C-alpha positions as a Markdown table, in Angstrom:
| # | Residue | x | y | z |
|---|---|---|---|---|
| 1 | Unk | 11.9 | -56.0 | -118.7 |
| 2 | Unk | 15.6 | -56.4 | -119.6 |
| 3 | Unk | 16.4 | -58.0 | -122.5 |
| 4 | Unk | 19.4 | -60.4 | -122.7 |
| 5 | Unk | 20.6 | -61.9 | -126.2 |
| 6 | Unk | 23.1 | -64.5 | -125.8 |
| 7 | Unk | 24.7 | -65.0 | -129.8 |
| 8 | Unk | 26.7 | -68.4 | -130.5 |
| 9 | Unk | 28.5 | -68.8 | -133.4 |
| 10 | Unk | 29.0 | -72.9 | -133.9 |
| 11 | Unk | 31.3 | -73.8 | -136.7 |
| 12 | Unk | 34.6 | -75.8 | -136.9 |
| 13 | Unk | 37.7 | -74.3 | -134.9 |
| 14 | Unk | 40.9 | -75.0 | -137.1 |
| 15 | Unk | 41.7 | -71.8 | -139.3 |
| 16 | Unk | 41.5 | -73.6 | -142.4 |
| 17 | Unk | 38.0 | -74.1 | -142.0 |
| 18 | Unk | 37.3 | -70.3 | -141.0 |
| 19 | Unk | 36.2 | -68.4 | -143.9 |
| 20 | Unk | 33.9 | -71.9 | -145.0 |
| 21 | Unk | 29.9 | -72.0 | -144.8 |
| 22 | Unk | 29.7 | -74.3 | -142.1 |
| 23 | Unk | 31.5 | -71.0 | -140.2 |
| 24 | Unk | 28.9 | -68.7 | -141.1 |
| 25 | Unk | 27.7 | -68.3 | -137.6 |
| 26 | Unk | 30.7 | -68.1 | -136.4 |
| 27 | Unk | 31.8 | -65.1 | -138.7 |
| 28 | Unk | 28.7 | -63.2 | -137.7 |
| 29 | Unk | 29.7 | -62.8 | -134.3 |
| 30 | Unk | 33.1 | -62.2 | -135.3 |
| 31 | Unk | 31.5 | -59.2 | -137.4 |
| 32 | Unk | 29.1 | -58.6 | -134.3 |
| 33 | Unk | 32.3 | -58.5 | -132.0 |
| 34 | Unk | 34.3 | -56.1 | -134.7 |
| 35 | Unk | 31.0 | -54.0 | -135.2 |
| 36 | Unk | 30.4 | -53.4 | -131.4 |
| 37 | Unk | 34.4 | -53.0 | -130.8 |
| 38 | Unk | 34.8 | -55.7 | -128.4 |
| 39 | Unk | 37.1 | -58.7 | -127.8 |
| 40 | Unk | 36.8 | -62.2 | -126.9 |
| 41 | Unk | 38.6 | -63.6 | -124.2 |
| 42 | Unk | 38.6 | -67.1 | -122.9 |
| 43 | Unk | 35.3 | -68.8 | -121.7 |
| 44 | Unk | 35.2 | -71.5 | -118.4 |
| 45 | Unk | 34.6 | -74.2 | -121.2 |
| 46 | Unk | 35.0 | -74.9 | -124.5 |
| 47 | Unk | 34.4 | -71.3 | -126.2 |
| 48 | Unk | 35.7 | -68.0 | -126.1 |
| 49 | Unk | 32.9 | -65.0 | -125.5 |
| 50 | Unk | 32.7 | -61.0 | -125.5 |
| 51 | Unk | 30.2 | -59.0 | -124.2 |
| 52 | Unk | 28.7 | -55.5 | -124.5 |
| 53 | Unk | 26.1 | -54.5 | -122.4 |
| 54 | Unk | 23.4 | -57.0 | -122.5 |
| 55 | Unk | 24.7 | -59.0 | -125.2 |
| 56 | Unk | 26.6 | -61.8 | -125.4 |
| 57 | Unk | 28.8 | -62.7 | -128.2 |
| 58 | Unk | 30.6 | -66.4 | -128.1 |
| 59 | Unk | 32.3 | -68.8 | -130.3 |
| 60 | Unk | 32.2 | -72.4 | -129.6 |
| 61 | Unk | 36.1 | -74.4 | -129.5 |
| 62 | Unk | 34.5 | -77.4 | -130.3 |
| 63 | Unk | 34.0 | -78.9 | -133.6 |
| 64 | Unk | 30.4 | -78.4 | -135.2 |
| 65 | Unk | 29.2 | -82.0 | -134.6 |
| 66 | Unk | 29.9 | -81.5 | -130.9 |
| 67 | Unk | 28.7 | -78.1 | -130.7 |
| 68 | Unk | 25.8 | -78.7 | -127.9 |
| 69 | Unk | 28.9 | -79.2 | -125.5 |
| 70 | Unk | 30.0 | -75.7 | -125.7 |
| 71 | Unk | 26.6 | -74.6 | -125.7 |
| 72 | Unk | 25.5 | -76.5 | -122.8 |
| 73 | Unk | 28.8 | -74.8 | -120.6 |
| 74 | Unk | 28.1 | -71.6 | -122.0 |
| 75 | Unk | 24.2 | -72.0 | -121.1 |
| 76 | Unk | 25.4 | -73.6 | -117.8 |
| 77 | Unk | 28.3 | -70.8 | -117.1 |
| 78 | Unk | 26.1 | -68.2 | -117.4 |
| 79 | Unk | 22.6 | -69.1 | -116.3 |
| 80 | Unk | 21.1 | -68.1 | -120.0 |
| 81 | Unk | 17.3 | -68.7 | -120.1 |
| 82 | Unk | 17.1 | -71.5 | -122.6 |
| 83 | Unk | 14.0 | -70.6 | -124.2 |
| 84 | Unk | 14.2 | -67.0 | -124.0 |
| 85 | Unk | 17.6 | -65.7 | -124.4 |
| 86 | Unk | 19.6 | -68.4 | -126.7 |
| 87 | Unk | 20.3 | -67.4 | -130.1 |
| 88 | Unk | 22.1 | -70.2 | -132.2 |
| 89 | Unk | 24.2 | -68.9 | -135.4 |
| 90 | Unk | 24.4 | -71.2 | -137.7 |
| 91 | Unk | 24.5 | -72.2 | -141.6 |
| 92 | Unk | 21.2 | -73.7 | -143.8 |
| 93 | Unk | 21.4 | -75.6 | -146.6 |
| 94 | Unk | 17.9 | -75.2 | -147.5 |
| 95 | Unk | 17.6 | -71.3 | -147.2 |
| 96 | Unk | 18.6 | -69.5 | -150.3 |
| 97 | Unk | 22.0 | -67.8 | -150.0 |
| 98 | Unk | 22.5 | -64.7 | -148.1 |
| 99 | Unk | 19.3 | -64.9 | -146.3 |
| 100 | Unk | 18.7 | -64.7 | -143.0 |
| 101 | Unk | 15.7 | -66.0 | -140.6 |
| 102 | Unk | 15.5 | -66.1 | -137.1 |
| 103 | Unk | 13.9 | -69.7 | -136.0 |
| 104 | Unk | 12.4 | -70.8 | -132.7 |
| 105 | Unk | 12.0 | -74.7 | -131.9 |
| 106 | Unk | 11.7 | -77.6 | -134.0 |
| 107 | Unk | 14.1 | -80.4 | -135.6 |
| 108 | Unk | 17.4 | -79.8 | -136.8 |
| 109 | Unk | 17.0 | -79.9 | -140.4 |
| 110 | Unk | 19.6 | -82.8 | -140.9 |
| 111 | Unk | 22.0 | -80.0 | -139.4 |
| 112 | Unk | 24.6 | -81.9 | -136.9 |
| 113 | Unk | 25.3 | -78.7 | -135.3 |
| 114 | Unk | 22.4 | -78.4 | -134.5 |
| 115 | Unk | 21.4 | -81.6 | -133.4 |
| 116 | Unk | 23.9 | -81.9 | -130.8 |
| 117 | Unk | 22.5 | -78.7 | -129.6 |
| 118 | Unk | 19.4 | -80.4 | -129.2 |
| 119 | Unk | 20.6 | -83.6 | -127.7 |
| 120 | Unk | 22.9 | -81.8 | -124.8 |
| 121 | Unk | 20.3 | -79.0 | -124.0 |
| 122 | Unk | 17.8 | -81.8 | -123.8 |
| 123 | Unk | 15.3 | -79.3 | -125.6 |
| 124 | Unk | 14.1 | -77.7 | -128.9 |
| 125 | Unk | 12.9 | -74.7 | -127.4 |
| 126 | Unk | 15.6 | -72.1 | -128.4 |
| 127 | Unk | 16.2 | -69.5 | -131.0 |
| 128 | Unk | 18.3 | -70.6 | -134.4 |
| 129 | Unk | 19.3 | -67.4 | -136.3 |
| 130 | Unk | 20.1 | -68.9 | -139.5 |
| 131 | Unk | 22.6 | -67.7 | -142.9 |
| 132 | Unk | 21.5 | -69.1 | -145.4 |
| 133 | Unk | 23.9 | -71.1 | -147.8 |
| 134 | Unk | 21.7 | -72.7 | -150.9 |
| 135 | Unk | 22.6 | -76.3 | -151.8 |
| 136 | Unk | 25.2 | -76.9 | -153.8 |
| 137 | Unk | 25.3 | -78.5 | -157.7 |
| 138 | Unk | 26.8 | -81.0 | -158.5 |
| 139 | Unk | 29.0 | -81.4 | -155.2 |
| 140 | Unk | 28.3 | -83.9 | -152.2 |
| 141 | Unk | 26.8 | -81.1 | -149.6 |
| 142 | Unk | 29.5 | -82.4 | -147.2 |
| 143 | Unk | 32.2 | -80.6 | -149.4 |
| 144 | Unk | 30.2 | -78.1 | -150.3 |
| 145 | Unk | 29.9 | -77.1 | -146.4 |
| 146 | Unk | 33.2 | -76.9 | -146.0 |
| 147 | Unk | 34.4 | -74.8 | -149.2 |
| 148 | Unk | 35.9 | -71.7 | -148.9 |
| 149 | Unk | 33.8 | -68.6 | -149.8 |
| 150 | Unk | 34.7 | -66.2 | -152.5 |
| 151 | Unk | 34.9 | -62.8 | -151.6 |
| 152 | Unk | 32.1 | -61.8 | -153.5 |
| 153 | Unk | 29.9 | -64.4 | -151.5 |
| 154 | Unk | 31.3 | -62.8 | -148.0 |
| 155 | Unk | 30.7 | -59.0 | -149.4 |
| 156 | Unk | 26.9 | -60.3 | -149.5 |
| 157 | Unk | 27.0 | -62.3 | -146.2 |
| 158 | Unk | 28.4 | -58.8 | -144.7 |
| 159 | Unk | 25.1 | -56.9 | -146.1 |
| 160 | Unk | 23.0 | -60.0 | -144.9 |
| 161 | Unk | 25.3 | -59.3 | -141.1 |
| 162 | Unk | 24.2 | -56.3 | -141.3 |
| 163 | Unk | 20.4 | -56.9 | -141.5 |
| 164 | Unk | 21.1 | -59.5 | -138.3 |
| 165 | Unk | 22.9 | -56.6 | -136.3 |
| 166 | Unk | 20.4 | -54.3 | -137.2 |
| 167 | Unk | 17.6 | -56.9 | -135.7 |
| 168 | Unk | 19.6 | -57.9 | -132.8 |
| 169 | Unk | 19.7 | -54.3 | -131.6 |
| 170 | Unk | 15.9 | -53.8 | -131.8 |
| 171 | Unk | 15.7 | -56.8 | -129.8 |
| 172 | Unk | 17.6 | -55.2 | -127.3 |
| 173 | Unk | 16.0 | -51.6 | -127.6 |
| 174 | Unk | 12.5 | -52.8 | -128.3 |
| 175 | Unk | 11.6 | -56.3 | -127.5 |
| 176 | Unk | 12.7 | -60.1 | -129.1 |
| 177 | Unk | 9.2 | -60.3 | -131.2 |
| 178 | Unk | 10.1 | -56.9 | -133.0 |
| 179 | Unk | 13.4 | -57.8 | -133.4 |
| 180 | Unk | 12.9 | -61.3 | -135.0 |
| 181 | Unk | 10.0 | -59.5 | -137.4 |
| 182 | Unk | 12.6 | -57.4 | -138.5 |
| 183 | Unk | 15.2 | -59.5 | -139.3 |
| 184 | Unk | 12.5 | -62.2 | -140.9 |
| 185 | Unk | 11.0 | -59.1 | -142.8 |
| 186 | Unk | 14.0 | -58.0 | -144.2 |
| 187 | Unk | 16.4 | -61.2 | -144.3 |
| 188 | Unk | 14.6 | -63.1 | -147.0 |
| 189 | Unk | 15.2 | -60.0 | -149.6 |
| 190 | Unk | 18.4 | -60.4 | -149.4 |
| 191 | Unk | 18.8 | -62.2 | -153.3 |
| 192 | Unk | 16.1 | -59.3 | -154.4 |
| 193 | Unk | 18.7 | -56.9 | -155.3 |
């Protein structure tokens, strides 16, 4: 059976909001895309996508609150299995920082990315690979979203990339389940050291 990943980065689309952590997803699959050597080009809709071999790498154009419109074209554009192939990149408040977890189904999390996700594909059922960001002290989480990272902090987001690479690829060489234990096994050690 063939295994395809589709991997979308949703995050804010103005460069001053780039290098913030509600972009985290989105600089994964910039790292993905710089990793694997490829480029993005632009997308039918309202995101910009690369692909090597069986994975897909995209951005979405669209603000994060209105993310689920990019991913409903991209899902649309090209007929992406919902349930089986969608891969959601996103930022977590509630995860400690620099840890990474892939997630199938459920709520949002009070994520608005995410819930637009949810509203436009009219579904839960998909796959949220999720960075996570801590909460912030003593600083409205709003703000603390959209502050820059430090270099430091993307130096340990690039090691916790790495562990997410590292899983997508034995998704693609070995099968989704050993590629999501892999990246749930090792993704949550990420503070350990």
């Amino acid at each position: 059976m063939i295994v395809r990943i589709f991997l979308v980065g949703i995050g804010n689309p103005d460069r001053t909001y780039r290098f913030t952590r509600h972009n985290i997803g989105q600089l994964f699959v910039d790292f993905v895309a710089e990793a694997l050597d490829v480029s993005f080009q632009p997308g039918k809709g309202e995101y910009v996508y690369a692909r090597k071999g069986d994975l897909f790498l995209f951005k979405s154009l669209t603000y994060m609150n209105l993310s689920g419109l990019a991913v409903k074209s991209i899902v649309d554009d090209f007929g992406v299995e919902i349930s089986q192939e969608l891969f959601v990149c996103h930022d977590d408040l509630d995860m400690e920082p620099f840890n990474v977890k892939v997630k199938y189904d459920g709520g949002s999390g009070g994520h608005r990315g995410i819930e637009s996700c949810i509203y436009h594909l009219e579904t839960l059922d998909f796959y949220r690979l999720k960075f996570g960001i801590g909460k912030p002290k003593g600083m409205d989480p709003k703000d603390y979203v959209l502050s820059q990272l430090s270099d430091d902090e993307l130096n340990k987001f690039e090691d916790s990339f790495k562990i997410a690479l590292e899983g997508i690829q034995v998704m693609l060489n070995e099968g989704r389940e050993k590629g999501i234990t892999f990246i749930n096994t090792y993704g949550r050690r990420m503070n350990d050291g």
